[in-house]
CSV table of N, CA, C and O in Angstrom, one decimal:
chain,number,residue,atom,x,y,z
A,1,UNK,N,23.6,128.9,-253.0
A,1,UNK,CA,24.2,127.5,-253.0
A,1,UNK,C,24.8,127.4,-251.6
A,1,UNK,O,25.6,128.2,-251.1
A,2,UNK,N,24.5,126.2,-250.9
A,2,UNK,CA,25.1,126.0,-249.6
A,2,UNK,C,25.4,124.5,-249.5
A,2,UNK,O,24.7,123.7,-250.0
A,3,UNK,N,26.6,124.3,-248.9
A,3,UNK,CA,27.0,123.0,-248.6
A,3,UNK,C,27.1,122.9,-247.1
A,3,UNK,O,27.9,123.6,-246.5
A,4,UNK,N,26.4,122.0,-246.4
A,4,UNK,CA,26.4,122.0,-245.0
A,4,UNK,C,26.7,120.6,-244.4
A,4,UNK,O,26.6,120.5,-243.2
A,5,UNK,N,26.9,119.6,-245.1
A,5,UNK,CA,27.0,118.3,-244.6
A,5,UNK,C,28.3,117.6,-244.8
A,5,UNK,O,28.5,116.4,-245.0
A,6,UNK,N,29.4,118.3,-244.9
A,6,UNK,CA,30.7,117.7,-245.1
A,6,UNK,C,31.1,117.4,-246.5
A,6,UNK,O,31.9,116.5,-246.7
A,7,UNK,N,30.5,118.0,-247.5
A,7,UNK,CA,30.8,117.8,-248.9
A,7,UNK,C,32.3,118.2,-249.1
A,7,UNK,O,32.7,119.3,-248.8
A,8,UNK,N,33.1,117.3,-249.7
A,8,UNK,CA,34.5,117.7,-250.0
A,8,UNK,C,34.5,118.4,-251.3
A,8,UNK,O,34.5,117.8,-252.4
A,9,UNK,N,34.5,119.8,-251.2
A,9,UNK,CA,34.5,120.6,-252.5
A,9,UNK,C,35.7,120.4,-253.3
A,9,UNK,O,35.7,120.7,-254.5
A,10,UNK,N,36.8,120.0,-252.8
A,10,UNK,CA,38.1,119.8,-253.5
A,10,UNK,C,37.9,118.7,-254.5
A,10,UNK,O,38.7,118.5,-255.5
A,11,UNK,N,36.9,117.8,-254.3
A,11,UNK,CA,36.6,116.7,-255.2
A,11,UNK,C,35.5,117.0,-256.3
A,11,UNK,O,35.2,116.2,-257.1
A,12,UNK,N,35.1,118.3,-256.3
A,12,UNK,CA,34.1,118.7,-257.2
A,12,UNK,C,34.7,119.6,-258.3
A,12,UNK,O,35.7,120.2,-258.2
A,13,UNK,N,33.9,119.8,-259.4
A,13,UNK,CA,34.2,120.7,-260.4
A,13,UNK,C,33.5,122.0,-260.1
A,13,UNK,O,32.3,122.0,-260.0
A,14,UNK,N,34.3,123.0,-259.7
A,14,UNK,CA,33.7,124.3,-259.2
A,14,UNK,C,33.7,125.3,-260.3
A,14,UNK,O,34.6,125.3,-261.1
A,15,UNK,N,32.8,126.3,-260.2
A,15,UNK,CA,32.8,127.3,-261.2
A,15,UNK,C,34.0,128.2,-261.0
A,15,UNK,O,34.6,128.3,-259.9
A,16,UNK,N,34.5,128.9,-262.0
A,16,UNK,CA,35.7,129.7,-262.0
A,16,UNK,C,35.4,131.1,-262.3
A,16,UNK,O,36.4,131.9,-262.3
A,17,UNK,N,34.2,131.5,-262.4
A,17,UNK,CA,33.9,132.9,-262.7
A,17,UNK,C,34.3,133.7,-261.5
A,17,UNK,O,34.3,133.3,-260.4
A,18,UNK,N,34.7,135.1,-261.7
A,18,UNK,CA,35.3,135.8,-260.7
A,18,UNK,C,34.3,136.1,-259.5
A,18,UNK,O,34.8,136.4,-258.5
A,19,UNK,N,33.1,136.0,-259.7
A,19,UNK,CA,32.1,136.3,-258.6
A,19,UNK,C,32.1,135.1,-257.6
A,19,UNK,O,31.5,135.2,-256.5
A,20,UNK,N,32.7,134.0,-258.0
A,20,UNK,CA,32.8,132.8,-257.0
A,20,UNK,C,34.0,132.9,-256.2
A,20,UNK,O,35.1,133.3,-256.7
A,21,UNK,N,33.9,132.4,-255.0
A,21,UNK,CA,35.0,132.4,-254.1
A,21,UNK,C,35.0,131.0,-253.4
A,21,UNK,O,34.1,130.7,-252.7
A,22,UNK,N,36.1,130.3,-253.6
A,22,UNK,CA,36.3,129.0,-252.9
A,22,UNK,C,37.2,129.1,-251.7
A,22,UNK,O,38.3,129.7,-251.9
A,23,UNK,N,36.7,128.7,-250.6
A,23,UNK,CA,37.5,128.8,-249.4
A,23,UNK,C,37.9,127.4,-248.9
A,23,UNK,O,37.0,126.7,-248.3
A,24,UNK,N,39.1,126.9,-249.3
A,24,UNK,CA,39.4,125.5,-248.9
A,24,UNK,C,39.5,125.2,-247.4
A,24,UNK,O,39.2,124.2,-246.9
A,25,UNK,N,39.9,126.2,-246.6
A,25,UNK,CA,40.0,126.2,-245.2
A,25,UNK,C,39.1,127.3,-244.7
A,25,UNK,O,39.7,128.3,-244.2
A,26,UNK,N,37.8,127.2,-244.8
A,26,UNK,CA,36.9,128.3,-244.5
A,26,UNK,C,37.1,128.9,-243.2
A,26,UNK,O,37.0,130.1,-242.9
A,27,UNK,N,37.2,128.0,-242.1
A,27,UNK,CA,37.3,128.5,-240.7
A,27,UNK,C,38.5,129.4,-240.6
A,27,UNK,O,38.4,130.4,-239.9
A,28,UNK,N,39.6,129.0,-241.1
A,28,UNK,CA,40.8,129.8,-241.0
A,28,UNK,C,40.7,131.2,-241.8
A,28,UNK,O,41.0,132.2,-241.2
A,29,UNK,N,40.1,131.1,-243.0
A,29,UNK,CA,39.9,132.3,-243.7
A,29,UNK,C,38.9,133.2,-243.0
A,29,UNK,O,39.2,134.5,-243.0
A,30,UNK,N,37.9,132.7,-242.5
A,30,UNK,CA,36.9,133.6,-241.7
A,30,UNK,C,37.6,134.2,-240.5
A,30,UNK,O,37.3,135.4,-240.2
A,31,UNK,N,38.4,133.4,-239.8
A,31,UNK,CA,39.1,134.0,-238.6
A,31,UNK,C,40.0,135.1,-239.0
A,31,UNK,O,40.1,136.2,-238.3
A,32,UNK,N,40.8,134.9,-240.1
A,32,UNK,CA,41.7,136.0,-240.5
A,32,UNK,C,40.9,137.2,-241.0
A,32,UNK,O,41.3,138.4,-240.7
A,33,UNK,N,39.8,137.0,-241.7
A,33,UNK,CA,39.0,138.1,-242.1
A,33,UNK,C,38.4,138.9,-240.9
A,33,UNK,O,38.4,140.1,-240.9
A,34,UNK,N,37.9,138.1,-239.9
A,34,UNK,CA,37.4,138.7,-238.8
A,34,UNK,C,38.4,139.6,-238.1
A,34,UNK,O,38.1,140.8,-237.6
A,35,UNK,N,39.6,139.2,-238.0
A,35,UNK,CA,40.7,140.0,-237.3
A,35,UNK,C,40.9,141.3,-238.0
A,35,UNK,O,41.3,142.3,-237.4
A,36,UNK,N,40.8,141.3,-239.3
A,36,UNK,CA,41.0,142.5,-240.1
A,36,UNK,C,39.8,143.4,-240.0
A,36,UNK,O,39.9,144.6,-239.9
A,37,UNK,N,38.6,142.8,-240.1
A,37,UNK,CA,37.3,143.6,-240.0
A,37,UNK,C,37.2,144.4,-238.7
A,37,UNK,O,36.7,145.5,-238.8
A,38,UNK,N,37.6,143.8,-237.6
A,38,UNK,CA,37.4,144.5,-236.3
A,38,UNK,C,38.2,145.8,-236.3
A,38,UNK,O,38.0,146.7,-235.5
A,39,UNK,N,39.2,146.0,-237.2
A,39,UNK,CA,40.0,147.2,-237.3
A,39,UNK,C,39.4,148.2,-238.3
A,39,UNK,O,39.9,149.3,-238.4
A,40,UNK,N,38.3,147.9,-239.0
A,40,UNK,CA,37.8,148.8,-240.0
A,40,UNK,C,37.2,150.1,-239.2
A,40,UNK,O,36.6,150.0,-238.2
A,41,UNK,N,37.5,151.2,-239.7
A,41,UNK,CA,37.1,152.5,-239.1
A,41,UNK,C,35.6,152.8,-239.2
A,41,UNK,O,34.9,153.4,-238.4
A,42,UNK,N,35.0,152.2,-240.3
A,42,UNK,CA,33.5,152.5,-240.5
A,42,UNK,C,32.7,151.5,-239.7
A,42,UNK,O,32.7,150.3,-240.1
A,43,UNK,N,32.1,152.0,-238.7
A,43,UNK,CA,31.3,151.1,-237.7
A,43,UNK,C,30.2,150.4,-238.5
A,43,UNK,O,30.0,149.2,-238.2
A,44,UNK,N,29.5,151.0,-239.4
A,44,UNK,CA,28.4,150.3,-240.1
A,44,UNK,C,28.9,149.2,-240.9
A,44,UNK,O,28.3,148.0,-240.9
A,45,UNK,N,29.9,149.4,-241.7
A,45,UNK,CA,30.5,148.4,-242.5
A,45,UNK,C,31.1,147.2,-241.6
A,45,UNK,O,30.9,146.1,-242.0
A,46,UNK,N,31.7,147.6,-240.6
A,46,UNK,CA,32.2,146.6,-239.6
A,46,UNK,C,31.1,145.7,-239.0
A,46,UNK,O,31.2,144.5,-239.1
A,47,UNK,N,30.0,146.3,-238.6
A,47,UNK,CA,28.9,145.5,-238.1
A,47,UNK,C,28.3,144.6,-239.1
A,47,UNK,O,28.0,143.5,-238.8
A,48,UNK,N,28.2,145.1,-240.3
A,48,UNK,CA,27.6,144.2,-241.4
A,48,UNK,C,28.6,143.1,-241.7
A,48,UNK,O,28.1,141.9,-241.9
A,49,UNK,N,29.8,143.4,-241.8
A,49,UNK,CA,30.8,142.3,-242.1
A,49,UNK,C,30.9,141.3,-241.0
A,49,UNK,O,31.0,140.0,-241.3
A,50,UNK,N,30.9,141.7,-239.8
A,50,UNK,CA,30.9,140.7,-238.6
A,50,UNK,C,29.6,139.9,-238.7
A,50,UNK,O,29.7,138.6,-238.5
A,51,UNK,N,28.5,140.4,-239.0
A,51,UNK,CA,27.2,139.7,-239.1
A,51,UNK,C,27.4,138.6,-240.3
A,51,UNK,O,27.0,137.5,-240.1
A,52,UNK,N,27.9,139.1,-241.3
A,52,UNK,CA,28.0,138.2,-242.5
A,52,UNK,C,29.1,137.1,-242.2
A,52,UNK,O,28.8,135.9,-242.5
A,53,UNK,N,30.1,137.4,-241.4
A,53,UNK,CA,31.1,136.3,-241.0
A,53,UNK,C,30.4,135.3,-240.2
A,53,UNK,O,30.5,134.1,-240.3
A,54,UNK,N,29.6,135.8,-239.2
A,54,UNK,CA,28.8,134.9,-238.4
A,54,UNK,C,27.9,134.0,-239.1
A,54,UNK,O,27.8,132.7,-238.9
A,55,UNK,N,27.3,134.5,-240.1
A,55,UNK,CA,26.4,133.7,-241.0
A,55,UNK,C,27.1,132.7,-241.7
A,55,UNK,O,26.7,131.5,-241.8
A,56,UNK,N,28.4,133.0,-242.2
A,56,UNK,CA,29.1,132.0,-242.9
A,56,UNK,C,29.7,131.0,-241.9
A,56,UNK,O,29.8,129.8,-242.3
A,57,UNK,N,30.1,131.4,-240.7
A,57,UNK,CA,30.5,130.4,-239.7
A,57,UNK,C,29.5,129.4,-239.5
A,57,UNK,O,29.7,128.2,-239.2
A,58,UNK,N,28.2,129.9,-239.5
A,58,UNK,CA,27.1,128.9,-239.3
A,58,UNK,C,27.0,127.8,-240.3
A,58,UNK,O,26.6,126.7,-240.1
A,59,UNK,N,27.5,128.1,-241.5
A,59,UNK,CA,27.6,127.2,-242.7
A,59,UNK,C,28.5,126.1,-242.3
A,59,UNK,O,28.4,124.9,-242.8
A,60,UNK,N,29.5,126.3,-241.4
A,60,UNK,CA,30.5,125.3,-241.1
A,60,UNK,C,30.1,124.4,-239.9
A,60,UNK,O,30.7,123.5,-239.6
A,61,UNK,N,28.9,124.7,-239.3
A,61,UNK,CA,28.4,124.0,-238.1
A,61,UNK,C,28.1,122.5,-238.4
A,61,UNK,O,28.3,121.7,-237.5
A,62,UNK,N,27.8,122.2,-239.6
A,62,UNK,CA,27.5,120.8,-239.9
A,62,UNK,C,28.6,120.0,-240.6
A,62,UNK,O,28.3,119.3,-241.5
A,63,UNK,N,29.8,120.1,-240.1
A,63,UNK,CA,30.9,119.3,-240.6
A,63,UNK,C,31.4,119.8,-242.0
A,63,UNK,O,32.3,119.2,-242.6
A,64,UNK,N,31.0,121.0,-242.4
A,64,UNK,CA,31.4,121.5,-243.7
A,64,UNK,C,32.7,122.3,-243.4
A,64,UNK,O,32.7,123.3,-242.5
A,65,UNK,N,33.9,122.0,-244.0
A,65,UNK,CA,35.1,122.7,-243.8
A,65,UNK,C,35.5,123.7,-244.9
A,65,UNK,O,36.2,124.7,-244.7
A,66,UNK,N,34.9,123.5,-246.1
A,66,UNK,CA,35.1,124.4,-247.2
A,66,UNK,C,33.8,125.1,-247.6
A,66,UNK,O,32.8,124.6,-247.3
A,67,UNK,N,34.0,126.2,-248.2
A,67,UNK,CA,32.8,127.0,-248.7
A,67,UNK,C,33.1,127.4,-250.1
A,67,UNK,O,34.2,127.8,-250.5
A,68,UNK,N,32.0,127.5,-250.9
A,68,UNK,CA,32.0,128.1,-252.1
A,68,UNK,C,30.9,129.2,-252.1
A,68,UNK,O,29.7,128.9,-251.8
A,69,UNK,N,31.4,130.4,-252.3
A,69,UNK,CA,30.5,131.6,-252.1
A,69,UNK,C,30.4,132.3,-253.5
A,69,UNK,O,31.3,132.2,-254.3
A,70,UNK,N,29.3,132.9,-253.6
A,70,UNK,CA,29.1,133.8,-254.8
A,70,UNK,C,28.7,135.1,-254.3
A,70,UNK,O,27.6,135.3,-253.7
A,71,UNK,N,29.4,136.1,-254.6
A,71,UNK,CA,29.2,137.4,-254.1
A,71,UNK,C,27.9,138.1,-254.4
A,71,UNK,O,27.4,138.9,-253.8
A,72,UNK,N,27.2,137.5,-255.5
A,72,UNK,CA,25.9,138.1,-255.9
A,72,UNK,C,24.8,137.4,-255.2
A,72,UNK,O,23.6,137.7,-255.4
A,73,UNK,N,25.0,136.3,-254.4
A,73,UNK,CA,23.9,135.5,-253.9
A,73,UNK,C,23.6,135.9,-252.4
A,73,UNK,O,24.5,136.2,-251.6
A,74,UNK,N,22.3,135.9,-252.1
A,74,UNK,CA,21.8,135.9,-250.7
A,74,UNK,C,22.4,136.9,-249.8
A,74,UNK,O,22.4,136.7,-248.6
A,75,UNK,N,23.0,137.9,-250.2
A,75,UNK,CA,23.5,139.0,-249.3
A,75,UNK,C,22.8,140.2,-249.5
A,75,UNK,O,23.5,141.3,-249.2
A,76,UNK,N,21.6,140.3,-249.9
A,76,UNK,CA,20.9,141.5,-250.2
A,76,UNK,C,20.7,142.3,-248.9
A,76,UNK,O,20.4,143.6,-249.0
A,77,UNK,N,20.7,141.7,-247.7
A,77,UNK,CA,20.5,142.4,-246.5
A,77,UNK,C,21.7,143.2,-246.0
A,77,UNK,O,21.7,143.9,-245.1
A,78,UNK,N,22.9,143.0,-246.8
A,78,UNK,CA,24.1,143.7,-246.5
A,78,UNK,C,24.4,144.7,-247.6
A,78,UNK,O,24.0,144.5,-248.8
A,79,UNK,N,25.1,145.7,-247.3
A,79,UNK,CA,25.5,146.7,-248.3
A,79,UNK,C,26.5,146.1,-249.3
A,79,UNK,O,27.2,145.2,-248.9
A,80,UNK,N,26.4,146.5,-250.5
A,80,UNK,CA,27.3,145.9,-251.5
A,80,UNK,C,28.8,146.1,-251.1
A,80,UNK,O,29.6,145.3,-251.4
A,81,UNK,N,29.0,147.3,-250.5
A,81,UNK,CA,30.4,147.6,-250.0
A,81,UNK,C,30.9,146.6,-249.0
A,81,UNK,O,32.0,146.2,-249.1
A,82,UNK,N,30.1,146.3,-248.0
A,82,UNK,CA,30.4,145.4,-247.0
A,82,UNK,C,30.8,144.0,-247.6
A,82,UNK,O,31.8,143.4,-247.2
A,83,UNK,N,29.9,143.6,-248.5
A,83,UNK,CA,30.1,142.2,-249.1
A,83,UNK,C,31.4,142.3,-249.9
A,83,UNK,O,32.2,141.4,-249.8
A,84,UNK,N,31.5,143.3,-250.8
A,84,UNK,CA,32.8,143.3,-251.6
A,84,UNK,C,34.0,143.5,-250.8
A,84,UNK,O,35.1,142.7,-251.1
A,85,UNK,N,34.0,144.2,-249.7
A,85,UNK,CA,35.2,144.4,-248.9
A,85,UNK,C,35.5,143.1,-248.2
A,85,UNK,O,36.7,142.7,-248.1
A,86,UNK,N,34.5,142.5,-247.6
A,86,UNK,CA,34.7,141.1,-246.9
A,86,UNK,C,35.2,140.1,-247.9
A,86,UNK,O,36.1,139.3,-247.6
A,87,UNK,N,34.6,140.0,-249.1
A,87,UNK,CA,35.0,139.0,-250.1
A,87,UNK,C,36.5,139.3,-250.4
A,87,UNK,O,37.3,138.4,-250.7
A,88,UNK,N,36.9,140.5,-250.5
A,88,UNK,CA,38.3,140.8,-250.8
A,88,UNK,C,39.2,140.3,-249.7
A,88,UNK,O,40.3,139.7,-250.0
A,89,UNK,N,38.8,140.5,-248.5
A,89,UNK,CA,39.6,140.0,-247.4
A,89,UNK,C,39.7,138.4,-247.4
A,89,UNK,O,40.7,137.8,-247.2
A,90,UNK,N,38.5,137.8,-247.7
A,90,UNK,CA,38.5,136.3,-247.8
A,90,UNK,C,39.3,135.8,-248.9
A,90,UNK,O,39.9,134.8,-248.7
A,91,UNK,N,39.3,136.5,-250.0
A,91,UNK,CA,40.2,136.1,-251.1
A,91,UNK,C,41.7,136.1,-250.7
A,91,UNK,O,42.4,135.2,-251.0
A,92,UNK,N,42.1,137.2,-250.0
A,92,UNK,CA,43.5,137.3,-249.6
A,92,UNK,C,43.8,136.1,-248.5
A,92,UNK,O,44.8,135.6,-248.5
A,93,UNK,N,42.8,136.0,-247.6
A,93,UNK,CA,43.0,135.0,-246.6
A,93,UNK,C,43.1,133.5,-247.1
A,93,UNK,O,43.8,132.7,-246.5
A,94,UNK,N,42.5,133.3,-248.2
A,94,UNK,CA,42.5,131.9,-248.8
A,94,UNK,C,43.6,131.7,-249.8
A,94,UNK,O,43.8,130.6,-250.2
A,95,UNK,N,44.3,132.7,-250.1
A,95,UNK,CA,45.4,132.6,-251.1
A,95,UNK,C,46.7,131.9,-250.5
A,95,UNK,O,46.9,131.8,-249.4
């Protein structure tokens, strides 16, 4: 699921299942997560998480400010650990 054209997600009915993550200020959340990820001691997890952050930042390039992510979607090229750890950081950053 991708929103790339400035869709205001705050005006939508969004899923509430735990695998979904809504980032109302996605750029801020990604910046905060990046700052934490660069401190991770595991180099492989750090590389994967930074690559995933860059991928998510690309979603914001078309005027999209908010993101709705699902941890089970489209992240098969990343380890489950990297995805789960990054989503944990993003949840904290968006709270």
